[in-house]
PDB file of C-alpha atoms in Angstrom:
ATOM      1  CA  UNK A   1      11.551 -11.391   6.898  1.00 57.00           C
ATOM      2  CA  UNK A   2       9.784 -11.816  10.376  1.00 47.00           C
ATOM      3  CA  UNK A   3       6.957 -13.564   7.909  1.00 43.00           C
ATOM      4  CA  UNK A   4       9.446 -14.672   4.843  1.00 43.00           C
ATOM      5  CA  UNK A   5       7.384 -14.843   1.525  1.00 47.00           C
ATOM      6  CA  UNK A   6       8.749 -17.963   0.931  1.00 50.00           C
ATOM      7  CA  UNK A   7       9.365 -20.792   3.581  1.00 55.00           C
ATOM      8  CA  UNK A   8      12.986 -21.425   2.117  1.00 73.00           C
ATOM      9  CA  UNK A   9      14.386 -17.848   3.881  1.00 85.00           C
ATOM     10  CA  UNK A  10      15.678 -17.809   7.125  1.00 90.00           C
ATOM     11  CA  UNK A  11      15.723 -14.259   8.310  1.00 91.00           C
ATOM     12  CA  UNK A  12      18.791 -15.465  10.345  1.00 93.00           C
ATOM     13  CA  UNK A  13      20.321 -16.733   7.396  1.00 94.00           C
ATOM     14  CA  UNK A  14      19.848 -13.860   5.298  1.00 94.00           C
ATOM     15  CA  UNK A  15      21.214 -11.619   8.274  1.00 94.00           C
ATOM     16  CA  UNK A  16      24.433 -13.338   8.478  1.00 94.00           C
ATOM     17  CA  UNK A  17      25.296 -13.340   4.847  1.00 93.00           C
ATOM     18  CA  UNK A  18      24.036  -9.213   4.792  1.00 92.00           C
ATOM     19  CA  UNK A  19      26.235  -8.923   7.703  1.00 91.00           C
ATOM     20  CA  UNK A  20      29.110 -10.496   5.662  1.00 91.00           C
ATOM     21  CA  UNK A  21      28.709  -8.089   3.168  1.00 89.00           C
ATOM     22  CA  UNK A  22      26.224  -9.492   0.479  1.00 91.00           C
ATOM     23  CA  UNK A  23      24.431  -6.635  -1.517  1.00 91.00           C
ATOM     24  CA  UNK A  24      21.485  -8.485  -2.100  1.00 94.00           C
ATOM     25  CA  UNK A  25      21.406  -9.833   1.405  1.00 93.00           C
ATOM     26  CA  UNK A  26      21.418  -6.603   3.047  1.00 92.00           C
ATOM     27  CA  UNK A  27      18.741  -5.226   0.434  1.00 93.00           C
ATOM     28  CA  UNK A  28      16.396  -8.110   1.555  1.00 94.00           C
ATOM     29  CA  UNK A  29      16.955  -6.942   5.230  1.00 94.00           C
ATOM     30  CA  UNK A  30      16.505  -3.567   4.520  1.00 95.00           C
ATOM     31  CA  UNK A  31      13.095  -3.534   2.680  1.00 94.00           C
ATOM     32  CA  UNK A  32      11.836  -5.503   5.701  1.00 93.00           C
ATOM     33  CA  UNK A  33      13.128  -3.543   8.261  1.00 94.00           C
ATOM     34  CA  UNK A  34      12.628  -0.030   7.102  1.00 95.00           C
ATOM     35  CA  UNK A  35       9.436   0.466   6.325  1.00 93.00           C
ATOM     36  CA  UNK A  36       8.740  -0.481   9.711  1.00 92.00           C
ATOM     37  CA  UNK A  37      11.439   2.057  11.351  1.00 94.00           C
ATOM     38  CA  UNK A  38      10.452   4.996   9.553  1.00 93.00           C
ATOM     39  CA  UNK A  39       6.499   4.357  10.562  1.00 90.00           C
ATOM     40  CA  UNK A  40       8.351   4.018  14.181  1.00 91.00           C
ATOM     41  CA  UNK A  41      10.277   7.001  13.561  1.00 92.00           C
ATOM     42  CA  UNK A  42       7.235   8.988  12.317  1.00 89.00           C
ATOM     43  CA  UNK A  43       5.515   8.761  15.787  1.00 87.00           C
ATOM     44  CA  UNK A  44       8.415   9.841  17.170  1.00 89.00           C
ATOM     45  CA  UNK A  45       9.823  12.822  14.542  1.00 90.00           C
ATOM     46  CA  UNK A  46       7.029  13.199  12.213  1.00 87.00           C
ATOM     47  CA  UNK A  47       7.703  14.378   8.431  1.00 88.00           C
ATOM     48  CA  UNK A  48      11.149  13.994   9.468  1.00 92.00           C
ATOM     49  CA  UNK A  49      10.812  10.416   9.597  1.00 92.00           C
ATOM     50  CA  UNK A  50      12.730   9.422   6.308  1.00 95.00           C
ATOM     51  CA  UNK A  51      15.721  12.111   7.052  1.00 94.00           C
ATOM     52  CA  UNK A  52      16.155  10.034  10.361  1.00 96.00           C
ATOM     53  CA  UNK A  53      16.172   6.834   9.044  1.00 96.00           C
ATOM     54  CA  UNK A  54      18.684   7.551   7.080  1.00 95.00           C
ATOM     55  CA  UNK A  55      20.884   8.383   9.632  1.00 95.00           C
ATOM     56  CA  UNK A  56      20.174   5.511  11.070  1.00 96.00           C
ATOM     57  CA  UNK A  57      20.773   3.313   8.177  1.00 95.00           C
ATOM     58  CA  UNK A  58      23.851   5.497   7.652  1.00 94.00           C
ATOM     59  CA  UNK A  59      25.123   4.387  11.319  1.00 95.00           C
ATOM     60  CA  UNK A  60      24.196   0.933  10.861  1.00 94.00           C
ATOM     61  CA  UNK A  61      25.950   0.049   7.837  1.00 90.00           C
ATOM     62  CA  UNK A  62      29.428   1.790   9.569  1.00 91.00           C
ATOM     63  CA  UNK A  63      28.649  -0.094  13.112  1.00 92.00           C
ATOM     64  CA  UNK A  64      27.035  -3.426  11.454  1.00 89.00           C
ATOM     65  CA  UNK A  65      30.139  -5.615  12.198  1.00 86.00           C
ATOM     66  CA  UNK A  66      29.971  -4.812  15.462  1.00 90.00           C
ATOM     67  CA  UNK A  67      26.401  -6.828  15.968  1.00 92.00           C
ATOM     68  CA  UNK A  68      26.410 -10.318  17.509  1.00 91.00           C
ATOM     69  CA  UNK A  69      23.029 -11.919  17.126  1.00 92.00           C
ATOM     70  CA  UNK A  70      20.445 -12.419  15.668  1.00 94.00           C
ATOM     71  CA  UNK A  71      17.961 -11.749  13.677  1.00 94.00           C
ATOM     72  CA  UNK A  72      15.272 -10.311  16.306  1.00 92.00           C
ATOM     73  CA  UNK A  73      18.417  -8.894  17.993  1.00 93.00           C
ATOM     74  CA  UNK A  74      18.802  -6.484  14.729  1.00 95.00           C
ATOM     75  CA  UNK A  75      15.366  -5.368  14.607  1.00 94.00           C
ATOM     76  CA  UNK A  76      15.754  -4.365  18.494  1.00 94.00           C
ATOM     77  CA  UNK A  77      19.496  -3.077  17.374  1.00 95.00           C
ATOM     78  CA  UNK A  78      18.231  -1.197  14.576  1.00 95.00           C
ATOM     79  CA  UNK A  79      15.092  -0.021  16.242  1.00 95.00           C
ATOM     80  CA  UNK A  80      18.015   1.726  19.903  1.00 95.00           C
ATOM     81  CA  UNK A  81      19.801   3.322  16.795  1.00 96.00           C
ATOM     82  CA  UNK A  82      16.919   4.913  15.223  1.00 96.00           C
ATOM     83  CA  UNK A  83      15.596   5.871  18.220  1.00 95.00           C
ATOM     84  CA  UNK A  84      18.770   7.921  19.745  1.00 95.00           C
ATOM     85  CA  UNK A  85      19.181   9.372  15.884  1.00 96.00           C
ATOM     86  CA  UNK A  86      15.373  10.468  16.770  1.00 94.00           C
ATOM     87  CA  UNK A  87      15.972  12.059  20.268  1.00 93.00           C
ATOM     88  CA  UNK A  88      19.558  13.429  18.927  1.00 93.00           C
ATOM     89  CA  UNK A  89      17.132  15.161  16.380  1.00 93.00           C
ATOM     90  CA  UNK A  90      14.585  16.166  18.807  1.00 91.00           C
ATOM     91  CA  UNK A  91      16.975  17.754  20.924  1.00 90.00           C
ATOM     92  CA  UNK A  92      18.608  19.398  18.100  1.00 88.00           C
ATOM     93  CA  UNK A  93      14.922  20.894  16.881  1.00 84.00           C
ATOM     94  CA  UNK A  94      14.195  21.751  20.522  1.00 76.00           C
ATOM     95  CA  UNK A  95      11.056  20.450  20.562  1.00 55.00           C
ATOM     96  CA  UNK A  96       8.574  17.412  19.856  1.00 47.00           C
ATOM     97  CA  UNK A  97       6.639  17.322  16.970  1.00 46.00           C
ATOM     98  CA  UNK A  98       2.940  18.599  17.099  1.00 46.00           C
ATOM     99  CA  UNK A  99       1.544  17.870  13.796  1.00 46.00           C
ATOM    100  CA  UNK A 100      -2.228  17.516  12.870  1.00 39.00           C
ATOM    101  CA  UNK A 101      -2.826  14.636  11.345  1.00 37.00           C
ATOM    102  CA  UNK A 102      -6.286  14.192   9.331  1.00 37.00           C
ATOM    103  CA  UNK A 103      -8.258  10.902  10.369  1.00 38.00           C
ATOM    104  CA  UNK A 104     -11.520  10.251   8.925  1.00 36.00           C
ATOM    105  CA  UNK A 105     -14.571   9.187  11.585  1.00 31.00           C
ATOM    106  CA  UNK A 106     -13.586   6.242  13.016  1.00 31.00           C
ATOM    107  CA  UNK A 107     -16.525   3.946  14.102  1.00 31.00           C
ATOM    108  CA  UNK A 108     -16.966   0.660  15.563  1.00 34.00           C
ATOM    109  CA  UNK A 109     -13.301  -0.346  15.452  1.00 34.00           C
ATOM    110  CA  UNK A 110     -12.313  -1.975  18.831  1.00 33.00           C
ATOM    111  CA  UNK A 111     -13.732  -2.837  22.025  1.00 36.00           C
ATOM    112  CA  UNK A 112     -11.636  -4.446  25.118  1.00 37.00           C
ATOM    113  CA  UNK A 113     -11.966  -8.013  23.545  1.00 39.00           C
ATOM    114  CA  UNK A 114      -9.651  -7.022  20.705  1.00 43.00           C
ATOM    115  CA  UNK A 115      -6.357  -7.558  20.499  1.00 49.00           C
ATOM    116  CA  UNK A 116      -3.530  -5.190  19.453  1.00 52.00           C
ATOM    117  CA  UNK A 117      -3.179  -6.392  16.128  1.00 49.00           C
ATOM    118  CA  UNK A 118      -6.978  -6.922  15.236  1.00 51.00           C
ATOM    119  CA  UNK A 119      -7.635  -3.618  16.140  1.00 50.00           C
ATOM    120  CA  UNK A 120      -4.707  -2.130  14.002  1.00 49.00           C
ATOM    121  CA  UNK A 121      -5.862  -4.108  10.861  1.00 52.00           C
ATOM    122  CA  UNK A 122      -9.513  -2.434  11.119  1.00 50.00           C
ATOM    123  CA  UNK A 123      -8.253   0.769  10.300  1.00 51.00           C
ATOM    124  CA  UNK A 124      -5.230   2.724   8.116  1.00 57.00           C
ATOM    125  CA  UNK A 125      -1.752   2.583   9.572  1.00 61.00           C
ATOM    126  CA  UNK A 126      -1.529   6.257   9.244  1.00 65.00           C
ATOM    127  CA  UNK A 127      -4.832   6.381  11.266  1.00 71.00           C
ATOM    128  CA  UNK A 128      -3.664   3.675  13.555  1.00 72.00           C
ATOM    129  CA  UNK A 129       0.163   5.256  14.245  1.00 76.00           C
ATOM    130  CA  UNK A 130      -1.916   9.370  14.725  1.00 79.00           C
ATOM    131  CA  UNK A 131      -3.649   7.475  17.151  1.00 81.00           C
ATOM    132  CA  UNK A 132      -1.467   6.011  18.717  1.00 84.00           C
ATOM    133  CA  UNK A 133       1.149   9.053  18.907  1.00 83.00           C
ATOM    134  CA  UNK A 134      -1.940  10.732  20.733  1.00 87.00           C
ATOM    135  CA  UNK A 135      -1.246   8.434  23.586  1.00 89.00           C
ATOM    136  CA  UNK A 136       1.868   9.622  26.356  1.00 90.00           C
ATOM    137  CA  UNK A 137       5.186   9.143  24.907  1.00 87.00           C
ATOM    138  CA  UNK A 138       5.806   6.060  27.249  1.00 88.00           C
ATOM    139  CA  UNK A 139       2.632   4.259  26.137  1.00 89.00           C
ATOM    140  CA  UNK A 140       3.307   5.754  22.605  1.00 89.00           C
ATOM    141  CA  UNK A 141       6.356   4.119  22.229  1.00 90.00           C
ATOM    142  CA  UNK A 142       6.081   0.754  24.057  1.00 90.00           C
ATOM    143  CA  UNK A 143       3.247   0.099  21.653  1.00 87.00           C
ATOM    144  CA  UNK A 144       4.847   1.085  18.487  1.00 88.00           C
ATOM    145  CA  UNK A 145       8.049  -1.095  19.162  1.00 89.00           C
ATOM    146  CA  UNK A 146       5.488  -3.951  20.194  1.00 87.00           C
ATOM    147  CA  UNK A 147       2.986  -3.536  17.524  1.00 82.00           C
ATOM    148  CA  UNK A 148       4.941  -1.788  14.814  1.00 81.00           C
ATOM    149  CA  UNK A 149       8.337  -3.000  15.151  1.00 86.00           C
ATOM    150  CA  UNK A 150       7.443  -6.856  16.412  1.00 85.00           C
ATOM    151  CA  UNK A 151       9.191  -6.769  19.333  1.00 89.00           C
ATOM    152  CA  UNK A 152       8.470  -8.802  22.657  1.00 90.00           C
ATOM    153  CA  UNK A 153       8.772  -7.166  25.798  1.00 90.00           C
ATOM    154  CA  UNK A 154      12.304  -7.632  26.431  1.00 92.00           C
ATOM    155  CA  UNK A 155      13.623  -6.559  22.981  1.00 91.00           C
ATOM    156  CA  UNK A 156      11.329  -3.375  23.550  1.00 91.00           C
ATOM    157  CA  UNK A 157      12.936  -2.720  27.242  1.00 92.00           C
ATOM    158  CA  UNK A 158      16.237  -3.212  25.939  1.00 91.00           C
ATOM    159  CA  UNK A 159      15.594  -0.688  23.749  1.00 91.00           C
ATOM    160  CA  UNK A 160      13.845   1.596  25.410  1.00 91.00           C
ATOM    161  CA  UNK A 161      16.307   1.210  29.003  1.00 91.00           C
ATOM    162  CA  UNK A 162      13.487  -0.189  30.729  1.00 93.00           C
ATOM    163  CA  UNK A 163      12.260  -3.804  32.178  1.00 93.00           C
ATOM    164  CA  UNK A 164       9.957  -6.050  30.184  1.00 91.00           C
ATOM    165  CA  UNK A 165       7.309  -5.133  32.656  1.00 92.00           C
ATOM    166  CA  UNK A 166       7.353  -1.683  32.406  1.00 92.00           C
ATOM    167  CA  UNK A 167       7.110  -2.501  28.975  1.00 92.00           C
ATOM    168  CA  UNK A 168       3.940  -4.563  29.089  1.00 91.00           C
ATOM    169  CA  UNK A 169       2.368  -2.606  31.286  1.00 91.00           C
ATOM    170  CA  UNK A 170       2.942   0.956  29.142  1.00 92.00           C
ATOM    171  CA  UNK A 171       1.809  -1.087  26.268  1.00 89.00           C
ATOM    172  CA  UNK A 172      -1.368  -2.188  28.093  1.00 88.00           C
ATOM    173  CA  UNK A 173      -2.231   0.455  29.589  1.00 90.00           C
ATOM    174  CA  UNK A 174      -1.685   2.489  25.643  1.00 88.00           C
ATOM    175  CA  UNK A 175      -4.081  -0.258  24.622  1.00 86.00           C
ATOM    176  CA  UNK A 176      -6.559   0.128  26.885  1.00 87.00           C
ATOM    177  CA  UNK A 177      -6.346   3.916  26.567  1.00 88.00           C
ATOM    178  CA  UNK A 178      -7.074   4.041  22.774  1.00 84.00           C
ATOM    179  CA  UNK A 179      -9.882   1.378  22.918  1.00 83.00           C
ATOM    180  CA  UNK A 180     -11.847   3.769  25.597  1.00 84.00           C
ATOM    181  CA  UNK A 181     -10.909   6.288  22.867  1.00 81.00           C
ATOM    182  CA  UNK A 182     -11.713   4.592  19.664  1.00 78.00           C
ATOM    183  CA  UNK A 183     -15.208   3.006  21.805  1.00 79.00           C
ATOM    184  CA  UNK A 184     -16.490   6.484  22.692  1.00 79.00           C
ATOM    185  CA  UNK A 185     -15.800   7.906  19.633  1.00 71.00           C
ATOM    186  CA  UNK A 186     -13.739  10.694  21.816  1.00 58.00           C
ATOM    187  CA  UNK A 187     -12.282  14.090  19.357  1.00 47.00           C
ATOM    188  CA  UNK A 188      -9.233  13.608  21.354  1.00 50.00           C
ATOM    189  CA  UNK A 189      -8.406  10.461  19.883  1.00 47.00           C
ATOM    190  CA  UNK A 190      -6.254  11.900  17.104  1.00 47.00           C
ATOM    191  CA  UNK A 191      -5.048  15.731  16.757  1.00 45.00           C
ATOM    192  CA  UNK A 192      -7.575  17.385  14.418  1.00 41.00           C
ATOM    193  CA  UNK A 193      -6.002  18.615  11.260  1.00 40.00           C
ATOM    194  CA  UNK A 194      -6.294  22.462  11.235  1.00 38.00           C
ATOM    195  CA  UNK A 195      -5.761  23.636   7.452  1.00 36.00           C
TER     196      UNK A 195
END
């Protein structure tokens, strides 16, 4: 709904009448929305993703007349509850996920004149989210709520508790990081799968 498939929707519109309680409403919301949380949630719990989500979907239909906003102000909503349903998990399991993920040999994909997006678009989003979950958490995650999720800076920070600076510059410095990685061609780009 960020990019409505027809010029007619208004993702604002179609958020108020979901939040009202129409069915088809909230379905419309949801197809756009989760598919884009549980690749978020993957970086951040792996397999687990879906389980997560759910939980997260589960808290947001109980909490969603609570929300005052808007329609980018969901997506950043959505995106704090999935994330503490993700660290509530983590901190249940103990421990944060380590899992190999195959990626076939990635070759002239993106040099420091690309941006974000055009680099993303060269290459699988599983490729492009095991790469980027190779990165620190903090760059890790400031990239996948600004690539992956759509957010700006300051929907990111909000989520994240941190300023739209230290948001920018995680997700720059993440960006720079994987293009010296995906430019030399480096093994450590992406966990090697070991079966």
């Amino acid at each position: 709904m960020s990019q409505p498939n027809s010029a007619n929707i208004d993702p604002d519109d179609v958020l108020r009448a979901a939040l009202d309680g129409d069915e088809q409403a909230f379905r419309m919301v949801f197809r756009d929305l989760n598919p884009r949380l549980i690749r978020y949630l993957r970086a951040l719990v792996g397999s687990d993703a879906e389980d997560v989500a759910a939980e997260a979907w589960s808290q947001i239909a109980r909490d969603h007349r609570r929300f005052r906003g808007d329609y980018d102000n969901f997506r950043g909503w959505a995106s704090a509850i999935a994330r503490n349903r993700a660290m509530d998990f983590l901190r249940r399991r103990g421990r944060r996920p380590e899992e190999p993920v195959p990626i076939e040999e990635i070759v002239n994909l993106a040099g420091h004149d690309h941006n974000a997006q055009e680099a993303f678009d060269r290459i699988d989003q599983g490729d492009a989210i095991a790469l980027i979950t190779a990165l620190p958490p903090p760059m890790a995650e400031a990239l996948l709520l600004r690539v992956v999720m759509g957010m700006n800076a300051k929907e990111a920070g909000r989520v994240l508790g941190k300023s739209p600076g230290a948001v920018r510059t995680a997700a720059y410095r993440g960006l720079r990081e994987l293009a010296e990685r995906l430019e030399t061609g480096s093994d450590a780009a992406v966990p090697k799968d070991t079966t």
